[in-house]
Amino acid sequence: MIRERFARAKERFLREGAARLALVVLPSPDYDVASFNLSSAELAGYLRHVHPELGEGICFIEPDVVLSRTESLSRSVDYCLEALRLIKPHILGISAKIGSHAHLLGLMGALRTEPWAQGCVLIVGNVLSTFSHDVFSDRYPEALYAVGDGELTLEAVYAALKRGRLELED
């Protein structure tokens, strides 16, 4: 399943000529303070340094920063989908913090119905992926689950996309 998704992402990447990566930080309803996710910014900076061709091809989607307190964070999945439909990334990195499991399940379920997402490599990282990857991978086997440093996983998947072949040992 991962190989087929990667192959479709590679076809889109070659046809479109430039990679697009989206980094989604799912909020925790238990912690409703808007905060820019520094680790996503650092990751984007690292990827741009190692792969300068990415340039502006990295997009941030952070519902807890954008949605105001008058808008419920329960709209997070819809907000993410609206942004992702415009970006149509080749690689989607989802940071799932503690307490964001309902948002993760909602987003993963919704992505199954999005035609563009069938040609997108999905990577889930952060605490939920590290400590509950077995639970989520049983339900959503189409995604890669980073255990530990998700930054390394994202970089390895982009490098594989660029060279045109995926070796799951990466």
GROMACS .gro file of N, CA and C in nm:
model
  510
    1MET      N    1   0.082  -0.119   0.000
    1MET     CA    2   0.000   0.000   0.000
    1MET      C    3   0.088   0.127   0.000
    2ILE      N    4   0.193   0.127   0.080
    2ILE     CA    5   0.283   0.243   0.085
    2ILE      C    6   0.354   0.259  -0.049
    3ARG      N    7   0.399   0.147  -0.107
    3ARG     CA    8   0.469   0.155  -0.235
    3ARG      C    9   0.380   0.211  -0.346
    4GLU      N   10   0.253   0.170  -0.349
    4GLU     CA   11   0.162   0.222  -0.452
    4GLU      C   12   0.139   0.372  -0.434
    5ARG      N   13   0.122   0.414  -0.310
    5ARG     CA   14   0.101   0.556  -0.282
    5ARG      C   15   0.226   0.635  -0.322
    6PHE      N   16   0.344   0.580  -0.290
    6PHE     CA   17   0.469   0.645  -0.327
    6PHE      C   18   0.480   0.655  -0.480
    7ALA      N   19   0.445   0.548  -0.551
    7ALA     CA   20   0.454   0.548  -0.697
    7ALA      C   21   0.363   0.656  -0.757
    8ARG      N   22   0.243   0.671  -0.704
    8ARG     CA   23   0.153   0.776  -0.754
    8ARG      C   24   0.207   0.916  -0.721
    9ALA      N   25   0.266   0.931  -0.602
    9ALA     CA   26   0.326   1.060  -0.566
    9ALA      C   27   0.443   1.092  -0.659
   10LYS      N   28   0.523   0.990  -0.691
   10LYS     CA   29   0.637   1.009  -0.781
   10LYS      C   30   0.590   1.050  -0.920
   11GLU      N   31   0.484   0.986  -0.970
   11GLU     CA   32   0.429   1.023  -1.101
   11GLU      C   33   0.384   1.169  -1.103
   12ARG      N   34   0.313   1.211  -0.999
   12ARG     CA   35   0.268   1.351  -0.989
   12ARG      C   36   0.388   1.445  -0.982
   13PHE      N   37   0.487   1.409  -0.901
   13PHE     CA   38   0.607   1.491  -0.883
   13PHE      C   39   0.678   1.510  -1.017
   14LEU      N   40   0.696   1.401  -1.092
   14LEU     CA   41   0.765   1.410  -1.221
   14LEU      C   42   0.683   1.490  -1.323
   15ARG      N   43   0.552   1.472  -1.321
   15ARG     CA   44   0.465   1.544  -1.413
   15ARG      C   45   0.460   1.693  -1.381
   16GLU      N   46   0.458   1.726  -1.252
   16GLU     CA   47   0.442   1.866  -1.210
   16GLU      C   48   0.575   1.940  -1.197
   17GLY      N   49   0.685   1.867  -1.183
   17GLY     CA   50   0.816   1.927  -1.185
   17GLY      C   51   0.870   1.988  -1.057
   18ALA      N   52   0.787   2.002  -0.957
   18ALA     CA   53   0.835   2.058  -0.829
   18ALA      C   54   0.756   1.992  -0.716
   19ALA      N   55   0.827   1.959  -0.611
   19ALA     CA   56   0.762   1.892  -0.498
   19ALA      C   57   0.692   1.993  -0.408
   20ARG      N   58   0.583   1.948  -0.350
   20ARG     CA   59   0.512   2.025  -0.249
   20ARG      C   60   0.499   1.939  -0.124
   21LEU      N   61   0.542   1.995  -0.014
   21LEU     CA   62   0.528   1.930   0.116
   21LEU      C   63   0.438   2.015   0.203
   22ALA      N   64   0.349   1.949   0.275
   22ALA     CA   65   0.264   2.021   0.370
   22ALA      C   66   0.292   1.964   0.508
   23LEU      N   67   0.306   2.053   0.604
   23LEU     CA   68   0.328   2.014   0.743
   23LEU      C   69   0.207   2.060   0.823
   24VAL      N   70   0.133   1.964   0.875
   24VAL     CA   71   0.012   1.992   0.952
   24VAL      C   72   0.041   1.965   1.099
   25VAL      N   73   0.008   2.059   1.183
   25VAL     CA   74   0.020   2.040   1.328
   25VAL      C   75  -0.122   2.036   1.383
   26LEU      N   76  -0.163   1.918   1.426
   26LEU     CA   77  -0.299   1.903   1.480
   26LEU      C   78  -0.303   1.951   1.624
   27PRO      N   79  -0.401   2.033   1.656
   27PRO     CA   80  -0.409   2.087   1.792
   27PRO      C   81  -0.467   1.987   1.891
   28SER      N   82  -0.437   2.012   2.015
   28SER     CA   83  -0.498   1.937   2.124
   28SER      C   84  -0.607   2.022   2.185
   29PRO      N   85  -0.730   1.970   2.190
   29PRO     CA   86  -0.837   2.049   2.251
   29PRO      C   87  -0.812   2.075   2.400
   30ASP      N   88  -0.725   1.998   2.460
   30ASP     CA   89  -0.694   2.016   2.602
   30ASP      C   90  -0.599   2.134   2.626
   31TYR      N   91  -0.536   2.180   2.518
   31TYR     CA   92  -0.440   2.289   2.529
   31TYR      C   93  -0.476   2.390   2.421
   32ASP      N   94  -0.563   2.483   2.452
   32ASP     CA   95  -0.618   2.572   2.348
   32ASP      C   96  -0.545   2.705   2.334
   33VAL      N   97  -0.419   2.705   2.368
   33VAL     CA   98  -0.339   2.826   2.350
   33VAL      C   99  -0.274   2.819   2.212
   34ALA      N  100  -0.298   2.920   2.131
   34ALA     CA  101  -0.238   2.923   1.998
   34ALA      C  102  -0.088   2.941   2.010
   35SER      N  103  -0.015   2.854   1.944
   35SER     CA  104   0.131   2.865   1.947
   35SER      C  105   0.188   2.817   1.815
   36PHE      N  106   0.278   2.896   1.759
   36PHE     CA  107   0.347   2.856   1.637
   36PHE      C  108   0.438   2.740   1.671
   37ASN      N  109   0.433   2.635   1.591
   37ASN     CA  110   0.511   2.516   1.620
   37ASN      C  111   0.655   2.534   1.569
   38LEU      N  112   0.744   2.561   1.662
   38LEU     CA  113   0.883   2.587   1.626
   38LEU      C  114   0.949   2.468   1.559
   39SER      N  115   0.915   2.347   1.600
   39SER     CA  116   0.979   2.231   1.539
   39SER      C  117   0.944   2.219   1.391
   40SER      N  118   0.823   2.257   1.351
   40SER     CA  119   0.788   2.256   1.209
   40SER      C  120   0.869   2.359   1.132
   41ALA      N  121   0.888   2.476   1.190
   41ALA     CA  122   0.968   2.580   1.125
   41ALA      C  123   1.113   2.535   1.112
   42GLU      N  124   1.165   2.472   1.216
   42GLU     CA  125   1.303   2.420   1.210
   42GLU      C  126   1.316   2.311   1.104
   43LEU      N  127   1.216   2.224   1.098
   43LEU     CA  128   1.217   2.117   0.998
   43LEU      C  129   1.215   2.175   0.858
   44ALA      N  130   1.130   2.273   0.834
   44ALA     CA  131   1.124   2.336   0.702
   44ALA      C  132   1.258   2.400   0.668
   45GLY      N  133   1.319   2.468   0.765
   45GLY     CA  134   1.449   2.529   0.741
   45GLY      C  135   1.556   2.425   0.709
   46TYR      N  136   1.554   2.316   0.781
   46TYR     CA  137   1.650   2.207   0.755
   46TYR      C  138   1.629   2.151   0.614
   47LEU      N  139   1.504   2.122   0.579
   47LEU     CA  140   1.475   2.066   0.446
   47LEU      C  141   1.516   2.162   0.335
   48ARG      N  142   1.492   2.291   0.356
   48ARG     CA  143   1.532   2.391   0.255
   48ARG      C  144   1.684   2.401   0.244
   49HIS      N  145   1.754   2.380   0.354
   49HIS     CA  146   1.900   2.384   0.353
   49HIS      C  147   1.957   2.262   0.279
   50VAL      N  148   1.905   2.144   0.311
   50VAL     CA  149   1.955   2.020   0.251
   50VAL      C  150   1.906   2.004   0.108
   51HIS      N  151   1.785   2.053   0.080
   51HIS     CA  152   1.724   2.041  -0.053
   51HIS      C  153   1.678   2.180  -0.099
   52PRO      N  154   1.771   2.265  -0.143
   52PRO     CA  155   1.735   2.404  -0.177
   52PRO      C  156   1.629   2.415  -0.287
   53GLU      N  157   1.613   2.311  -0.367
   53GLU     CA  158   1.512   2.316  -0.472
   53GLU      C  159   1.370   2.321  -0.417
   54LEU      N  160   1.352   2.286  -0.290
   54LEU     CA  161   1.218   2.293  -0.230
   54LEU      C  162   1.169   2.437  -0.221
   55GLY      N  163   1.258   2.529  -0.194
   55GLY     CA  164   1.222   2.671  -0.190
   55GLY      C  165   1.093   2.696  -0.115
   56GLU      N  166   0.994   2.747  -0.187
   56GLU     CA  167   0.864   2.779  -0.128
   56GLU      C  168   0.767   2.661  -0.133
   57GLY      N  169   0.817   2.543  -0.163
   57GLY     CA  170   0.731   2.425  -0.177
   57GLY      C  171   0.691   2.361  -0.045
   58ILE      N  172   0.724   2.425   0.068
   58ILE     CA  173   0.687   2.372   0.199
   58ILE      C  174   0.581   2.464   0.258
   59CYS      N  175   0.468   2.406   0.293
   59CYS     CA  176   0.356   2.484   0.348
   59CYS      C  177   0.323   2.438   0.489
   60PHE      N  178   0.288   2.534   0.574
   60PHE     CA  179   0.247   2.505   0.711
   60PHE      C  180   0.095   2.515   0.721
   61ILE      N  181   0.036   2.421   0.793
   61ILE     CA  182  -0.107   2.427   0.821
   61ILE      C  183  -0.121   2.407   0.972
   62GLU      N  184  -0.156   2.516   1.041
   62GLU     CA  185  -0.164   2.512   1.187
   62GLU      C  186  -0.297   2.570   1.232
   63PRO      N  187  -0.398   2.486   1.245
   63PRO     CA  188  -0.531   2.537   1.281
   63PRO      C  189  -0.535   2.612   1.413
   64ASP      N  190  -0.454   2.574   1.510
   64ASP     CA  191  -0.462   2.643   1.639
   64ASP      C  192  -0.409   2.785   1.632
   65VAL      N  193  -0.330   2.816   1.531
   65VAL     CA  194  -0.281   2.953   1.513
   65VAL      C  195  -0.381   3.035   1.433
   66VAL      N  196  -0.442   2.973   1.334
   66VAL     CA  197  -0.529   3.045   1.241
   66VAL      C  198  -0.672   3.060   1.292
   67LEU      N  199  -0.727   2.953   1.347
   67LEU     CA  200  -0.866   2.960   1.393
   67LEU      C  201  -0.871   3.042   1.521
   68SER      N  202  -0.962   3.137   1.522
   68SER     CA  203  -0.972   3.224   1.640
   68SER      C  204  -1.044   3.150   1.753
   69ARG      N  205  -1.040   3.209   1.870
   69ARG     CA  206  -1.108   3.147   1.984
   69ARG      C  207  -1.259   3.142   1.962
   70THR      N  208  -1.311   3.228   1.875
   70THR     CA  209  -1.455   3.224   1.850
   70THR      C  210  -1.492   3.107   1.759
   71GLU      N  211  -1.395   3.059   1.685
   71GLU     CA  212  -1.417   2.940   1.603
   71GLU      C  213  -1.368   2.821   1.683
   72SER      N  214  -1.444   2.719   1.683
   72SER     CA  215  -1.408   2.601   1.760
   72SER      C  216  -1.294   2.526   1.692
   73LEU      N  217  -1.203   2.475   1.774
   73LEU     CA  218  -1.097   2.392   1.719
   73LEU      C  219  -1.153   2.263   1.662
   74SER      N  220  -1.280   2.236   1.687
   74SER     CA  221  -1.341   2.117   1.628
   74SER      C  222  -1.348   2.131   1.475
   75ARG      N  223  -1.330   2.254   1.426
   75ARG     CA  224  -1.326   2.278   1.282
   75ARG      C  225  -1.187   2.253   1.224
   76SER      N  226  -1.095   2.204   1.306
   76SER     CA  227  -0.957   2.185   1.262
   76SER      C  228  -0.944   2.094   1.141
   77VAL      N  229  -1.015   1.983   1.140
   77VAL     CA  230  -1.004   1.889   1.028
   77VAL      C  231  -1.054   1.956   0.900
   78ASP      N  232  -1.167   2.025   0.906
   78ASP     CA  233  -1.219   2.094   0.787
   78ASP      C  234  -1.121   2.200   0.739
   79TYR      N  235  -1.065   2.275   0.833
   79TYR     CA  236  -0.967   2.378   0.796
   79TYR      C  237  -0.847   2.314   0.725
   80CYS      N  238  -0.795   2.204   0.781
   80CYS     CA  239  -0.681   2.135   0.720
   80CYS      C  240  -0.715   2.086   0.580
   81LEU      N  241  -0.831   2.025   0.565
   81LEU     CA  242  -0.871   1.974   0.433
   81LEU      C  243  -0.884   2.086   0.331
   82GLU      N  244  -0.942   2.198   0.370
   82GLU     CA  245  -0.955   2.312   0.278
   82GLU      C  246  -0.817   2.357   0.230
   83ALA      N  247  -0.723   2.368   0.322
   83ALA     CA  248  -0.587   2.410   0.285
   83ALA      C  249  -0.519   2.304   0.200
   84LEU      N  250  -0.533   2.178   0.236
   84LEU     CA  251  -0.467   2.070   0.162
   84LEU      C  252  -0.522   2.057   0.020
   85ARG      N  253  -0.649   2.083   0.001
   85ARG     CA  254  -0.707   2.077  -0.134
   85ARG      C  255  -0.644   2.181  -0.226
   86LEU      N  256  -0.602   2.293  -0.170
   86LEU     CA  257  -0.536   2.396  -0.250
   86LEU      C  258  -0.390   2.359  -0.278
   87ILE      N  259  -0.325   2.301  -0.180
   87ILE     CA  260  -0.182   2.268  -0.192
   87ILE      C  261  -0.160   2.140  -0.271
   88LYS      N  262  -0.241   2.038  -0.246
   88LYS     CA  263  -0.225   1.905  -0.305
   88LYS      C  264  -0.079   1.858  -0.293
   89PRO      N  265  -0.033   1.838  -0.170
   89PRO     CA  266   0.108   1.803  -0.151
   89PRO      C  267   0.142   1.663  -0.202
   90HIS      N  268   0.269   1.645  -0.235
   90HIS     CA  269   0.320   1.513  -0.269
   90HIS      C  270   0.353   1.436  -0.141
   91ILE      N  271   0.392   1.511  -0.039
   91ILE     CA  272   0.422   1.452   0.092
   91ILE      C  273   0.348   1.535   0.196
   92LEU      N  274   0.279   1.466   0.286
   92LEU     CA  275   0.206   1.531   0.394
   92LEU      C  276   0.259   1.480   0.527
   93GLY      N  277   0.318   1.570   0.603
   93GLY     CA  278   0.364   1.537   0.737
   93GLY      C  279   0.262   1.586   0.838
   94ILE      N  280   0.213   1.497   0.921
   94ILE     CA  281   0.111   1.532   1.021
   94ILE      C  282   0.172   1.515   1.159
   95SER      N  283   0.177   1.623   1.233
   95SER     CA  284   0.227   1.619   1.370
   95SER      C  285   0.108   1.603   1.463
   96ALA      N  286   0.103   1.488   1.531
   96ALA     CA  287  -0.010   1.456   1.618
   96ALA      C  288   0.034   1.461   1.764
   97LYS      N  289   0.000   1.571   1.829
   97LYS     CA  290   0.037   1.592   1.969
   97LYS      C  291  -0.053   1.511   2.061
   98ILE      N  292  -0.015   1.505   2.186
   98ILE     CA  293  -0.100   1.443   2.288
   98ILE      C  294  -0.235   1.513   2.287
   99GLY      N  295  -0.342   1.437   2.289
   99GLY     CA  296  -0.476   1.494   2.292
   99GLY      C  297  -0.536   1.522   2.155
  100SER      N  298  -0.460   1.501   2.049
  100SER     CA  299  -0.512   1.532   1.915
  100SER      C  300  -0.562   1.409   1.841
  101HIS      N  301  -0.581   1.299   1.912
  101HIS     CA  302  -0.618   1.174   1.846
  101HIS      C  303  -0.750   1.185   1.768
  102ALA      N  304  -0.848   1.256   1.819
  102ALA     CA  305  -0.976   1.269   1.746
  102ALA      C  306  -0.955   1.345   1.615
  103HIS      N  307  -0.871   1.449   1.618
  103HIS     CA  308  -0.840   1.523   1.495
  103HIS      C  309  -0.764   1.434   1.397
  104LEU      N  310  -0.670   1.355   1.447
  104LEU     CA  311  -0.593   1.266   1.360
  104LEU      C  312  -0.685   1.163   1.294
  105LEU      N  313  -0.771   1.101   1.372
  105LEU     CA  314  -0.864   1.003   1.314
  105LEU      C  315  -0.956   1.068   1.211
  106GLY      N  316  -1.004   1.187   1.242
  106GLY     CA  317  -1.091   1.258   1.148
  106GLY      C  318  -1.020   1.293   1.019
  107LEU      N  319  -0.897   1.343   1.031
  107LEU     CA  320  -0.821   1.382   0.912
  107LEU      C  321  -0.785   1.260   0.828
  108MET      N  322  -0.737   1.155   0.892
  108MET     CA  323  -0.699   1.035   0.817
  108MET      C  324  -0.820   0.975   0.746
  109GLY      N  325  -0.934   0.972   0.813
  109GLY     CA  326  -1.055   0.921   0.750
  109GLY      C  327  -1.097   1.006   0.631
  110ALA      N  328  -1.090   1.137   0.646
  110ALA     CA  329  -1.127   1.228   0.538
  110ALA      C  330  -1.031   1.219   0.420
  111LEU      N  331  -0.903   1.198   0.447
  111LEU     CA  332  -0.805   1.188   0.338
  111LEU      C  333  -0.832   1.070   0.247
  112ARG      N  334  -0.895   0.966   0.300
  112ARG     CA  335  -0.927   0.849   0.217
  112ARG      C  336  -1.024   0.884   0.104
  113THR      N  337  -1.100   0.988   0.120
  113THR     CA  338  -1.199   1.025   0.018
  113THR      C  339  -1.149   1.134  -0.076
  114GLU      N  340  -1.030   1.185  -0.053
  114GLU     CA  341  -0.974   1.292  -0.136
  114GLU      C  342  -0.894   1.233  -0.251
  115PRO      N  343  -0.935   1.256  -0.376
  115PRO     CA  344  -0.863   1.197  -0.490
  115PRO      C  345  -0.714   1.233  -0.494
  116TRP      N  346  -0.680   1.359  -0.467
  116TRP     CA  347  -0.540   1.400  -0.471
  116TRP      C  348  -0.457   1.326  -0.367
  117ALA      N  349  -0.517   1.288  -0.254
  117ALA     CA  350  -0.443   1.226  -0.145
  117ALA      C  351  -0.397   1.084  -0.179
  118GLN      N  352  -0.457   1.024  -0.282
  118GLN     CA  353  -0.414   0.890  -0.321
  118GLN      C  354  -0.273   0.894  -0.381
  119GLY      N  355  -0.230   1.011  -0.426
  119GLY     CA  356  -0.096   1.030  -0.479
  119GLY      C  357  -0.011   1.114  -0.386
  120CYS      N  358  -0.024   1.090  -0.257
  120CYS     CA  359   0.047   1.167  -0.155
  120CYS      C  360   0.100   1.070  -0.050
  121VAL      N  361   0.226   1.084  -0.016
  121VAL     CA  362   0.283   1.002   0.090
  121VAL      C  363   0.247   1.066   0.223
  122LEU      N  364   0.183   0.990   0.309
  122LEU     CA  365   0.139   1.039   0.440
  122LEU      C  366   0.236   0.993   0.547
  123ILE      N  367   0.282   1.088   0.628
  123ILE     CA  368   0.373   1.056   0.739
  123ILE      C  369   0.315   1.118   0.865
  124VAL      N  370   0.293   1.035   0.965
  124VAL     CA  371   0.241   1.083   1.093
  124VAL      C  372   0.356   1.077   1.193
  125GLY      N  373   0.374   1.186   1.266
  125GLY     CA  374   0.481   1.192   1.365
  125GLY      C  375   0.434   1.255   1.494
  126ASN      N  376   0.526   1.275   1.584
  126ASN     CA  377   0.508   1.332   1.716
  126ASN      C  378   0.466   1.223   1.814
  127VAL      N  379   0.416   1.262   1.927
  127VAL     CA  380   0.393   1.171   2.040
  127VAL      C  381   0.296   1.058   2.006
  128LEU      N  382   0.183   1.090   1.941
  128LEU     CA  383   0.086   0.983   1.912
  128LEU      C  384   0.144   0.877   1.821
  129SER      N  385   0.223   0.917   1.725
  129SER     CA  386   0.284   0.821   1.634
  129SER      C  387   0.388   0.736   1.707
  130THR      N  388   0.467   0.799   1.788
  130THR     CA  389   0.572   0.726   1.859
  130THR      C  390   0.515   0.621   1.954
  131PHE      N  391   0.414   0.660   2.029
  131PHE     CA  392   0.365   0.570   2.133
  131PHE      C  393   0.240   0.491   2.097
  132SER      N  394   0.173   0.525   1.987
  132SER     CA  395   0.051   0.454   1.949
  132SER      C  396   0.051   0.415   1.801
  133HIS      N  397   0.168   0.403   1.742
  133HIS     CA  398   0.176   0.372   1.599
  133HIS      C  399   0.106   0.242   1.564
  134ASP      N  400   0.109   0.144   1.654
  134ASP     CA  401   0.045   0.016   1.625
  134ASP      C  402  -0.107   0.031   1.614
  135VAL      N  403  -0.166   0.111   1.700
  135VAL     CA  404  -0.311   0.134   1.697
  135VAL      C  405  -0.350   0.206   1.568
  136PHE      N  406  -0.278   0.312   1.535
  136PHE     CA  407  -0.313   0.391   1.417
  136PHE      C  408  -0.280   0.317   1.287
  137SER      N  409  -0.169   0.242   1.285
  137SER     CA  410  -0.133   0.173   1.161
  137SER      C  411  -0.227   0.058   1.129
  138ASP      N  412  -0.289   0.000   1.230
  138ASP     CA  413  -0.392  -0.102   1.204
  138ASP      C  414  -0.513  -0.039   1.134
  139ARG      N  415  -0.549   0.079   1.177
  139ARG     CA  416  -0.667   0.147   1.123
  139ARG      C  417  -0.637   0.218   0.991
  140TYR      N  418  -0.517   0.277   0.980
  140TYR     CA  419  -0.478   0.353   0.860
  140TYR      C  420  -0.341   0.305   0.811
  141PRO      N  421  -0.338   0.187   0.746
  141PRO     CA  422  -0.209   0.132   0.701
  141PRO      C  423  -0.148   0.206   0.583
  142GLU      N  424  -0.221   0.302   0.527
  142GLU     CA  425  -0.169   0.376   0.412
  142GLU      C  426  -0.067   0.482   0.450
  143ALA      N  427  -0.045   0.503   0.578
  143ALA     CA  428   0.049   0.607   0.622
  143ALA      C  429   0.174   0.543   0.683
  144LEU      N  430   0.280   0.621   0.680
  144LEU     CA  431   0.402   0.585   0.752
  144LEU      C  432   0.394   0.650   0.890
  145TYR      N  433   0.438   0.581   0.992
  145TYR     CA  434   0.432   0.633   1.128
  145TYR      C  435   0.575   0.643   1.180
  146ALA      N  436   0.617   0.766   1.205
  146ALA     CA  437   0.752   0.790   1.254
  146ALA      C  438   0.759   0.760   1.403
  147VAL      N  439   0.852   0.676   1.438
  147VAL     CA  440   0.876   0.646   1.579
  147VAL      C  441   1.007   0.716   1.614
  148GLY      N  442   0.997   0.814   1.701
  148GLY     CA  443   1.117   0.893   1.733
  148GLY      C  444   1.122   1.016   1.645
  149ASP      N  445   1.234   1.036   1.579
  149ASP     CA  446   1.258   1.158   1.502
  149ASP      C  447   1.187   1.156   1.367
  150GLY      N  448   1.069   1.215   1.362
  150GLY     CA  449   0.993   1.222   1.238
  150GLY      C  450   1.060   1.305   1.132
  151GLU      N  451   1.145   1.397   1.174
  151GLU     CA  452   1.218   1.482   1.079
  151GLU      C  453   1.303   1.396   0.985
  152LEU      N  454   1.365   1.293   1.040
  152LEU     CA  455   1.448   1.205   0.958
  152LEU      C  456   1.363   1.127   0.858
  153THR      N  457   1.246   1.086   0.901
  153THR     CA  458   1.154   1.013   0.812
  153THR      C  459   1.110   1.102   0.697
  154LEU      N  460   1.071   1.223   0.727
  154LEU     CA  461   1.025   1.316   0.624
  154LEU      C  462   1.136   1.345   0.523
  155GLU      N  463   1.254   1.367   0.571
  155GLU     CA  464   1.368   1.395   0.482
  155GLU      C  465   1.399   1.273   0.396
  156ALA      N  466   1.396   1.153   0.455
  156ALA     CA  467   1.424   1.030   0.380
  156ALA      C  468   1.319   1.006   0.271
  157VAL      N  469   1.193   1.033   0.302
  157VAL     CA  470   1.088   1.013   0.202
  157VAL      C  471   1.104   1.114   0.089
  158TYR      N  472   1.135   1.240   0.121
  158TYR     CA  473   1.156   1.338   0.014
  158TYR      C  474   1.276   1.298  -0.073
  159ALA      N  475   1.385   1.256  -0.010
  159ALA     CA  476   1.503   1.213  -0.086
  159ALA      C  477   1.468   1.095  -0.178
  160ALA      N  478   1.389   1.002  -0.128
  160ALA     CA  479   1.347   0.887  -0.209
  160ALA      C  480   1.259   0.932  -0.326
  161LEU      N  481   1.170   1.027  -0.301
  161LEU     CA  482   1.084   1.079  -0.407
  161LEU      C  483   1.169   1.146  -0.514
  162LYS      N  484   1.269   1.220  -0.472
  162LYS     CA  485   1.357   1.290  -0.564
  162LYS      C  486   1.440   1.193  -0.649
  163ARG      N  487   1.488   1.086  -0.587
  163ARG     CA  488   1.568   0.990  -0.664
  163ARG      C  489   1.481   0.890  -0.739
  164GLY      N  490   1.350   0.886  -0.708
  164GLY     CA  491   1.257   0.807  -0.784
  164GLY      C  492   1.235   0.665  -0.738
  165ARG      N  493   1.286   0.628  -0.623
  165ARG     CA  494   1.261   0.492  -0.572
  165ARG      C  495   1.258   0.495  -0.419
  166LEU      N  496   1.171   0.414  -0.368
  166LEU     CA  497   1.152   0.404  -0.224
  166LEU      C  498   1.208   0.273  -0.175
  167GLU      N  499   1.298   0.282  -0.082
  167GLU     CA  500   1.349   0.165  -0.013
  167GLU      C  501   1.302   0.180   0.131
  168LEU      N  502   1.212   0.095   0.174
  168LEU     CA  503   1.151   0.113   0.304
  168LEU      C  504   1.252   0.108   0.419
  169GLU      N  505   1.372   0.062   0.389
  169GLU     CA  506   1.478   0.068   0.490
  169GLU      C  507   1.521   0.210   0.518
  170ASP      N  508   1.494   0.302   0.423
  170ASP     CA  509   1.527   0.443   0.442
  170ASP      C  510   1.459   0.492   0.567
   0.00000   0.00000   0.00000
